[in-house]
Coordinates of C-alpha atoms and ligand atoms in Angstrom, one line a residue:
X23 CA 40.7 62.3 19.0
X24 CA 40.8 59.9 16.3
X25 CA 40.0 56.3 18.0
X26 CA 43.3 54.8 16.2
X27 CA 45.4 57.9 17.2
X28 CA 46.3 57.6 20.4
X29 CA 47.4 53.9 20.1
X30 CA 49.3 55.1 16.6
X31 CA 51.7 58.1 18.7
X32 CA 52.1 55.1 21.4
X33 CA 53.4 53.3 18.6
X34 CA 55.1 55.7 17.1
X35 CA 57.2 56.3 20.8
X36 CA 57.7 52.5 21.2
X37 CA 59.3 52.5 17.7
X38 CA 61.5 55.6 18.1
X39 CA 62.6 53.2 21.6
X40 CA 63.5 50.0 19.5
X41 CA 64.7 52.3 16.6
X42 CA 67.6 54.0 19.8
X43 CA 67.9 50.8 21.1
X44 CA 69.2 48.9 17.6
X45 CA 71.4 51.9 17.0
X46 CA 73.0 51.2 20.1
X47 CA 73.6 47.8 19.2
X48 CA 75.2 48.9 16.0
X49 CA 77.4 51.1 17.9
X50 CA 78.0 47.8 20.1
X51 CA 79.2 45.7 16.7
X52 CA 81.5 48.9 15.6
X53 CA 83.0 48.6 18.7
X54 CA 84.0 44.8 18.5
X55 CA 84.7 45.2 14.7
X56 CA 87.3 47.7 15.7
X57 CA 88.8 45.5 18.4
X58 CA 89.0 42.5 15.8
X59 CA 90.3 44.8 13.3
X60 CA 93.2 45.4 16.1
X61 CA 94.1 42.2 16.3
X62 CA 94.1 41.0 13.0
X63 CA 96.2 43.6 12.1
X64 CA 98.7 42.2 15.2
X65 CA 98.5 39.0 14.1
X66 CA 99.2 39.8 10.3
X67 CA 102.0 42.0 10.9
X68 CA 103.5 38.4 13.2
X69 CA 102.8 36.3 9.9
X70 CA 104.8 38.7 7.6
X71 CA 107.7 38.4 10.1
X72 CA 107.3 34.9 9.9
X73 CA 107.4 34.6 6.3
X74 CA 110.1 36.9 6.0
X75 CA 112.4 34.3 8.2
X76 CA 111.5 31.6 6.0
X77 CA 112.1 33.6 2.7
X78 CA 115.7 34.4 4.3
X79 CA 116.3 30.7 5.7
X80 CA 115.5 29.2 1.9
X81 CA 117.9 31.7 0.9
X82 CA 120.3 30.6 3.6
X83 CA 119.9 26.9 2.6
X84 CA 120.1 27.6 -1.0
X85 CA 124.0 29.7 -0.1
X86 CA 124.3 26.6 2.3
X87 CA 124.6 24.0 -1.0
X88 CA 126.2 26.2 -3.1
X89 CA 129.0 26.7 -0.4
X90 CA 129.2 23.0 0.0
X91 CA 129.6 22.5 -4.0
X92 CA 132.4 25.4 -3.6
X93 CA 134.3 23.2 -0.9
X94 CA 134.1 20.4 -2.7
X95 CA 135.7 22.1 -5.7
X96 CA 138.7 23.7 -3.7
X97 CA 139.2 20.4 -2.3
X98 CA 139.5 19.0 -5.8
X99 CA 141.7 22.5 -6.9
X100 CA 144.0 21.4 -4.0
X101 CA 144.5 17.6 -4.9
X102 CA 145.1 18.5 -8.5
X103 CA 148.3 21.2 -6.7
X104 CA 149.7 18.0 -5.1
X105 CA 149.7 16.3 -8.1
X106 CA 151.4 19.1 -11.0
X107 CA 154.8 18.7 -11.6
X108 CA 155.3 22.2 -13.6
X109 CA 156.1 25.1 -11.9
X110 CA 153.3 26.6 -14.8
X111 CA 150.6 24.3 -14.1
X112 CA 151.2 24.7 -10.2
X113 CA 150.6 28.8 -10.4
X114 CA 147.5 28.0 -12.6
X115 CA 146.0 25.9 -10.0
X116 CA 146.9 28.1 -7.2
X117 CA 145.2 30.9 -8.9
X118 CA 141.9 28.6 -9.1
X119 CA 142.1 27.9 -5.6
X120 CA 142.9 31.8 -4.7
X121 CA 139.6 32.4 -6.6
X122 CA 137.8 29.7 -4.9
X123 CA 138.9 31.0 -1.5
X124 CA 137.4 34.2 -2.4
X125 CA 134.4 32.9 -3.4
X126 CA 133.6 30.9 -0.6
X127 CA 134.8 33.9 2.0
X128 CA 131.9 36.3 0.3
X129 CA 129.9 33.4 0.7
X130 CA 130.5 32.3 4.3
X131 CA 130.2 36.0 5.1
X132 CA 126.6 36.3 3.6
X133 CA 125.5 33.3 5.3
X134 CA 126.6 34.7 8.7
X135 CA 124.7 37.6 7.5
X136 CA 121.3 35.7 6.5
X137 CA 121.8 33.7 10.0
X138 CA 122.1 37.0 12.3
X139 CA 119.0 38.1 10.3
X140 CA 116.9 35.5 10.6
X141 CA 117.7 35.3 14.3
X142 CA 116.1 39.1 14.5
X143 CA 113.1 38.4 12.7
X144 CA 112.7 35.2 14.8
X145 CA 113.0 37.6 18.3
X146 CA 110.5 40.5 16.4
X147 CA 108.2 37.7 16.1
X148 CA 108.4 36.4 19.3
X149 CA 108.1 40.2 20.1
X150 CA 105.4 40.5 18.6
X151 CA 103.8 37.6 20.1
X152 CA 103.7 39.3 23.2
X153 CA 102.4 42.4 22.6
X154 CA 99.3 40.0 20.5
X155 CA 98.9 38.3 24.1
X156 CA 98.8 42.0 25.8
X157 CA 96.6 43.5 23.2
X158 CA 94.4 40.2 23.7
X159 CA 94.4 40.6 27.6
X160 CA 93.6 44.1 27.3
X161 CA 90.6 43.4 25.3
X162 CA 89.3 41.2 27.2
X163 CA 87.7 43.5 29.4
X164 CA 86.6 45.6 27.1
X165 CA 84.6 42.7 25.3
X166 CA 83.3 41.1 28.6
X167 CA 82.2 44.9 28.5
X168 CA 80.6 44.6 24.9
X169 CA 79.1 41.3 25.8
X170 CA 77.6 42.1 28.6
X171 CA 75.4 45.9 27.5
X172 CA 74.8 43.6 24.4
X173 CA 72.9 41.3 26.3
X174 CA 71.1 43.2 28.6
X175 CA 70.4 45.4 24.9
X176 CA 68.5 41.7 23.6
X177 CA 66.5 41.9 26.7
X178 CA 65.3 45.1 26.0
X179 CA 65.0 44.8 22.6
X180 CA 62.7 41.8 23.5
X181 CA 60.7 43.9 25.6
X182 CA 60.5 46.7 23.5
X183 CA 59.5 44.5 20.4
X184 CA 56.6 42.8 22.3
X185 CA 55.3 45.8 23.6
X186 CA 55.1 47.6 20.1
X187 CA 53.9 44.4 19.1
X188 CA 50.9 44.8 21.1
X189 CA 50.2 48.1 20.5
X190 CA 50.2 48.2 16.9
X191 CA 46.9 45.2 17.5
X192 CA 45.3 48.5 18.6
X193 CA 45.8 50.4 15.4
X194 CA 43.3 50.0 12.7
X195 CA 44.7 47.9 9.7
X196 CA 44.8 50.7 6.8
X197 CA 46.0 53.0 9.2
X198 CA 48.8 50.5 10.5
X199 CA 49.8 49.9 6.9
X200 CA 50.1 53.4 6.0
X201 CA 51.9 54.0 8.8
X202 CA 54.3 51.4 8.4
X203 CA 55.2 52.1 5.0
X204 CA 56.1 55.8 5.6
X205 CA 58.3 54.6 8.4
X206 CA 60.1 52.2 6.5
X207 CA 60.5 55.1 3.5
X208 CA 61.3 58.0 6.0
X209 CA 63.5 55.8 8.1
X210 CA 62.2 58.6 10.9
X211 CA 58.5 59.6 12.3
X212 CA 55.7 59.0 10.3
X213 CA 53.1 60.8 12.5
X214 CA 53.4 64.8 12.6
X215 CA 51.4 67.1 14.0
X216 CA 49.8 69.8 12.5
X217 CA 51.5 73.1 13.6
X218 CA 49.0 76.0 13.3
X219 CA 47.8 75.8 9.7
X220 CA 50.5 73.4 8.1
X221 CA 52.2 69.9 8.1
X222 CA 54.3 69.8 11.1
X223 CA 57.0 68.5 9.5
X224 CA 57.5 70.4 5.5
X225 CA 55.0 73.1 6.6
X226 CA 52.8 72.7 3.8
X227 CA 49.9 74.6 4.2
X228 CA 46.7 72.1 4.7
X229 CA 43.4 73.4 3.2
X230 CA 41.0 74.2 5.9
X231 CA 38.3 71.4 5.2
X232 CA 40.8 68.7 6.2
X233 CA 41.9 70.8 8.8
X234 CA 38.2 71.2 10.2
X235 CA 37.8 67.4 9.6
X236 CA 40.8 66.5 11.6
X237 CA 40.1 69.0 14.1
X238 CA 36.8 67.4 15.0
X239 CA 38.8 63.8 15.6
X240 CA 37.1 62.0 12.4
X241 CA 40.7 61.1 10.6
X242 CA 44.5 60.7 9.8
X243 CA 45.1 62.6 7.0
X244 CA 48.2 62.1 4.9
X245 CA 50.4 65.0 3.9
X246 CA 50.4 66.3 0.4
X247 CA 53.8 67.9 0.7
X248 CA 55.9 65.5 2.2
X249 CA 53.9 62.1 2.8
X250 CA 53.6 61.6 6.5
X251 CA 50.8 61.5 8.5
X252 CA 48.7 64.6 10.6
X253 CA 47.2 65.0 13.1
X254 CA 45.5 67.9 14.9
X255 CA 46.8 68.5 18.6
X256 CA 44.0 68.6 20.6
Ligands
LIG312 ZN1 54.4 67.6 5.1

């Protein structure tokens, strides 16, 4: 065999390891992405009943003024009554002050309206509250969980790393390079073996010169079909 070879499919075994072991750690940041997701969308939905309150307590304090302005007024309408002395004049102010009443009623009645509303939006928050605090304790487990495999993940990672590290100090230099840039283009193996006749991987047919040459351990030889490297089982 190829001196380089064996070090390269050690390589080649410690990679597909760290390769497994990073997707797992993605998988691990999917899973907390989702659980953030979860509550951010609990804690949104708490802000838009918030807000809604407020919009509905301006409008409240905005009726509020307009009601006192309108009290005001009939208070005025009603010392004007006191003070006409023609039966005309009197029915023109108590028409005023009929209009005024009703006024103020339709008013009165939406505020009591705005205030029971507000009140519900106030208890759906608080509602809502709660469930955040339940949804947060239930989580909590699961991202001890997620912390923990995550951590013990590092540690292998660590491992893993050094140890491919060290092997690929066995592999030649060109034949390192090579390698590493198929990997990185393939984003899978880089290192096939030949099956019977042809590339192991495309099954292009490999002339029988390089075949002969790889066959008697001398070299690496790259594929002309689909770019990785052969080698021939021994
Ligand atoms: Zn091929």
């Amino acid at each position: 065999m190829h001196p380089d070879l064996v070090a390269l499919l050690t390589l080649q075994d410690e990679d597909t390891a760290v390769a497994g072991l990073e997707s797992r750690r993605r998988d691990l940041d999917i899973r907390e992405q989702t659980l953030d997701q979860e509550r951010a969308t609990a804690e949104a939905s708490i802000a838009r009943t918030l807000q809604a309150a407020d919009a509905e307590d301006k409008k409240r304090r905005e009726l509020g003024m307009k009601v006192q302005e309108h009290r005001a007024l009939q208070e005025r309408h009603l010392a004007a009554l006191d003070s006409v002395r023609k039966d005309r004049e009197a029915s023109a102010a108590m028409a005023q002050i009929e209009i005024t009443r009703r006024v103020l009623a339709q008013e009165e009645s939406e505020m009591q309206t705005l205030a029971t509303r507000i009140a519900d939006l106030h208890q759906a928050a608080e509602l809502e509250q709660l469930s955040l605090g339940e949804l947060e304790e239930r989580q909590r487990t699961e991202r001890a969980e997620i912390d923990s495999v995550r951590a013990e993940l590092e540690r292998d990672l660590a491992t893993a790393r050094a140890q491919r590290t060290e092997t690929a100090a066995r592999v030649g230099r060109p034949l390192l390079q090579k390698y590493e840039r198929i990997r990185g283009r393939e984003n899978s193996n880089a290192l096939y073996a030949l099956r019977g006749a042809a590339c192991g991987r495309c099954n292009t047919a490999i002339p029988l010169q390089r075949r002969n040459i790889m066959a008697a351990g001398r070299s690496v030889e790259v594929c002309e079909g689909c770019g990785v490297l052969l080698y021939a089982a021994v």
